[in-house]
GROMACS .gro file of C-alpha atoms in nm:
model
  155
    1MET     CA    1   3.785  -2.071  -3.566
    2ARG     CA    2   3.649  -2.170  -3.227
    3ARG     CA    3   3.590  -1.802  -3.145
    4VAL     CA    4   3.389  -1.753  -3.464
    5GLY     CA    5   3.173  -2.056  -3.378
    6VAL     CA    6   3.103  -1.923  -3.027
    7LEU     CA    7   3.015  -1.577  -3.161
    8LEU     CA    8   2.790  -1.727  -3.429
    9ALA     CA    9   2.608  -1.944  -3.171
   10ALA     CA   10   2.563  -1.643  -2.943
   11ALA     CA   11   2.421  -1.434  -3.229
   12ILE     CA   12   2.176  -1.708  -3.326
   13LEU     CA   13   2.055  -1.750  -2.967
   14ALA     CA   14   2.030  -1.373  -2.913
   15GLY     CA   15   1.836  -1.317  -3.236
   16PRO     CA   16   1.490  -1.421  -3.110
   17ALA     CA   17   1.527  -1.202  -2.800
   18HIS     CA   18   1.507  -0.889  -3.013
   19GLY     CA   19   1.175  -0.999  -3.161
   20GLN     CA   20   1.014  -1.086  -2.827
   21SER     CA   21   0.730  -0.877  -2.697
   22PRO     CA   22   0.765  -0.707  -2.357
   23PRO     CA   23   0.658  -0.900  -2.048
   24PRO     CA   24   0.282  -0.899  -1.992
   25LEU     CA   25   0.119  -0.657  -1.753
   26ALA     CA   26   0.080  -0.808  -1.407
   27ALA     CA   27  -0.247  -0.682  -1.263
   28SER     CA   28  -0.453  -0.716  -0.946
   29THR     CA   29  -0.795  -0.588  -0.849
   30MET     CA   30  -0.986  -0.576  -0.520
   31THR     CA   31  -1.337  -0.454  -0.458
   32CYS     CA   32  -1.426  -0.353  -0.103
   33GLY     CA   33  -1.781  -0.227  -0.059
   34THR     CA   34  -1.809   0.087  -0.273
   35LEU     CA   35  -1.430   0.110  -0.320
   36LYS     CA   36  -1.213  -0.058  -0.580
   37GLY     CA   37  -0.834  -0.086  -0.594
   38GLU     CA   38  -0.654  -0.181  -0.914
   39SER     CA   39  -0.286  -0.213  -0.987
   40SER     CA   40  -0.077  -0.308  -1.286
   41ARG     CA   41   0.291  -0.346  -1.339
   42LYS     CA   42   0.494  -0.323  -1.654
   43HIS     CA   43   0.869  -0.366  -1.630
   44SER     CA   44   0.975  -0.163  -1.324
   45THR     CA   45   0.680   0.078  -1.317
   46THR     CA   46   0.366   0.016  -1.112
   47GLN     CA   47   0.040   0.202  -1.150
   48TRP     CA   48  -0.246   0.185  -0.901
   49THR     CA   49  -0.593   0.336  -0.898
   50ILE     CA   50  -0.845   0.374  -0.617
   51SER     CA   51  -1.204   0.432  -0.728
   52GLY     CA   52  -1.503   0.513  -0.512
   53PRO     CA   53  -1.795   0.749  -0.457
   54ALA     CA   54  -1.556   1.045  -0.418
   55GLY     CA   55  -1.391   0.982  -0.756
   56LYS     CA   56  -1.079   0.815  -0.888
   57THR     CA   57  -0.713   0.860  -0.792
   58THR     CA   58  -0.428   0.713  -0.996
   59GLU     CA   59  -0.060   0.706  -0.899
   60THR     CA   60   0.248   0.564  -1.065
   61GLY     CA   61   0.581   0.471  -0.913
   62ILE     CA   62   0.877   0.240  -0.907
   63LEU     CA   63   0.816   0.025  -0.602
   64LYS     CA   64   1.022  -0.216  -0.397
   65SER     CA   65   0.705  -0.402  -0.294
   66GLY     CA   66   0.332  -0.375  -0.336
   67PRO     CA   67   0.090  -0.231  -0.382
   68ARG     CA   68  -0.103  -0.470  -0.161
   69PHE     CA   69  -0.476  -0.419  -0.109
   70GLU     CA   70  -0.683  -0.541   0.185
   71CYS     CA   71  -1.051  -0.499   0.270
   72LEU     CA   72  -1.141  -0.431   0.634
   73ASP     CA   73  -1.495  -0.485   0.762
   74GLY     CA   74  -1.623  -0.504   0.404
   75ALA     CA   75  -1.595  -0.125   0.362
   76VAL     CA   76  -1.242   0.011   0.423
   77LEU     CA   77  -0.985  -0.043   0.148
   78THR     CA   78  -0.623  -0.037   0.263
   79LEU     CA   79  -0.317  -0.005   0.046
   80GLU     CA   80   0.044  -0.076   0.142
   81PHE     CA   81   0.358  -0.035  -0.062
   82ALA     CA   82   0.729   0.035  -0.026
   83SER     CA   83   0.922   0.271  -0.250
   84THR     CA   84   1.257   0.175  -0.394
   85ALA     CA   85   1.409   0.404  -0.131
   86GLY     CA   86   1.258   0.172   0.132
   87HIS     CA   87   0.989   0.407   0.262
   88GLY     CA   88   0.676   0.209   0.348
   89VAL     CA   89   0.332   0.366   0.314
   90PHE     CA   90  -0.002   0.259   0.459
   91GLU     CA   91  -0.321   0.426   0.334
   92ALA     CA   92  -0.683   0.360   0.429
   93TYR     CA   93  -0.965   0.471   0.199
   94PHE     CA   94  -1.314   0.512   0.343
   95PRO     CA   95  -1.655   0.505   0.173
   96ASP     CA   96  -1.714   0.873   0.264
   97GLY     CA   97  -1.411   0.973   0.053
   98SER     CA   98  -1.174   1.037   0.342
   99ILE     CA   99  -0.822   0.894   0.345
  100ILE     CA  100  -0.562   0.848   0.617
  101SER     CA  101  -0.198   0.782   0.543
  102TYR     CA  102   0.089   0.676   0.767
  103GLY     CA  103   0.443   0.552   0.728
  104ARG     CA  104   0.455   0.175   0.758
  105GLN     CA  105   0.671   0.206   1.071
  106GLN     CA  106   0.383   0.389   1.243
  107ILE     CA  107   0.138   0.101   1.205
  108ASP     CA  108   0.144  -0.248   1.342
  109ARG     CA  109  -0.047  -0.572   1.300
  110ARG     CA  110  -0.167  -0.774   1.593
  111GLY     CA  111  -0.399  -1.070   1.585
  112GLY     CA  112  -0.478  -1.011   1.218
  113ARG     CA  113  -0.585  -0.650   1.285
  114VAL     CA  114  -0.428  -0.323   1.179
  115VAL     CA  115  -0.307  -0.114   1.474
  116LEU     CA  116  -0.287   0.262   1.406
  117PRO     CA  117  -0.167   0.553   1.620
  118VAL     CA  118  -0.454   0.655   1.850
  119GLN     CA  119  -0.443   1.004   1.694
  120ALA     CA  120  -0.591   0.847   1.377
  121LYS     CA  121  -0.913   0.753   1.555
  122VAL     CA  122  -1.057   1.107   1.545
  123ARG     CA  123  -0.975   1.128   1.173
  124ILE     CA  124  -1.177   0.815   1.094
  125GLY     CA  125  -1.554   0.831   1.053
  126ALA     CA  126  -1.745   0.672   1.342
  127PRO     CA  127  -1.882   0.380   1.137
  128TRP     CA  128  -1.527   0.257   1.055
  129ARG     CA  129  -1.334   0.321   1.377
  130ALA     CA  130  -1.394  -0.033   1.503
  131ALA     CA  131  -1.214  -0.175   1.197
  132PHE     CA  132  -0.884  -0.081   1.365
  133ASP     CA  133  -0.705  -0.113   1.696
  134TYR     CA  134  -0.494   0.174   1.830
  135HIS     CA  135  -0.158   0.222   2.000
  136CYS     CA  136  -0.010   0.508   2.205
  137ARG     CA  137   0.354   0.481   2.095
  138LEU     CA  138   0.364   0.810   1.902
  139ASP     CA  139   0.308   1.091   2.147
  140MET     CA  140   0.443   1.381   1.942
  141PRO     CA  141   0.442   1.750   2.040
  142ALA     CA  142   0.263   1.847   1.716
  143ASP     CA  143   0.006   1.568   1.760
  144PRO     CA  144  -0.020   1.484   2.132
  145ILE     CA  145  -0.234   1.204   2.270
  146PRO     CA  146  -0.521   1.341   2.482
  147ALA     CA  147  -0.555   1.172   2.822
  148SER     CA  148  -0.910   1.068   2.730
  149ALA     CA  149  -0.783   0.875   2.426
  150ARG     CA  150  -0.532   0.662   2.619
  151ALA     CA  151  -0.809   0.423   2.724
  152ASP     CA  152  -0.840   0.317   2.359
  153CYS     CA  153  -0.476   0.206   2.334
  154ILE     CA  154  -0.392  -0.164   2.333
  155PHE     CA  155  -0.021  -0.099   2.405
   0.00000   0.00000   0.00000
């Protein structure tokens, strides 16, 4: 008899759960100059969109963390996230439509500023290069650091 009472109580308490609507969409938006980042999450899936003068890009994934948007110098929109596999990604979107992307382990933060590999500097338009600091830790054979660029490195 006790077992029947426990099962009946469990069924009554579980009943409303079947009629519940799914959790609401968690959303965030950031506008940075001419760029806009939007993200929404439903259950385990996250969708994010970057809009700007060059068009709109939308991606979807199952993330461990993020996406997190930041605006640098009122013009550069950055995006950081980590996949469920643990791979961190940093992307910077520029008003001219260009994008740079690095693994999170290749960037650093120092004094509230983003520190990129010095090789990124030539890939960033001149008006936005000062939004970042640069390091010389990643001297790779396929992407060597020119001697002239070493003066720009903070460490």
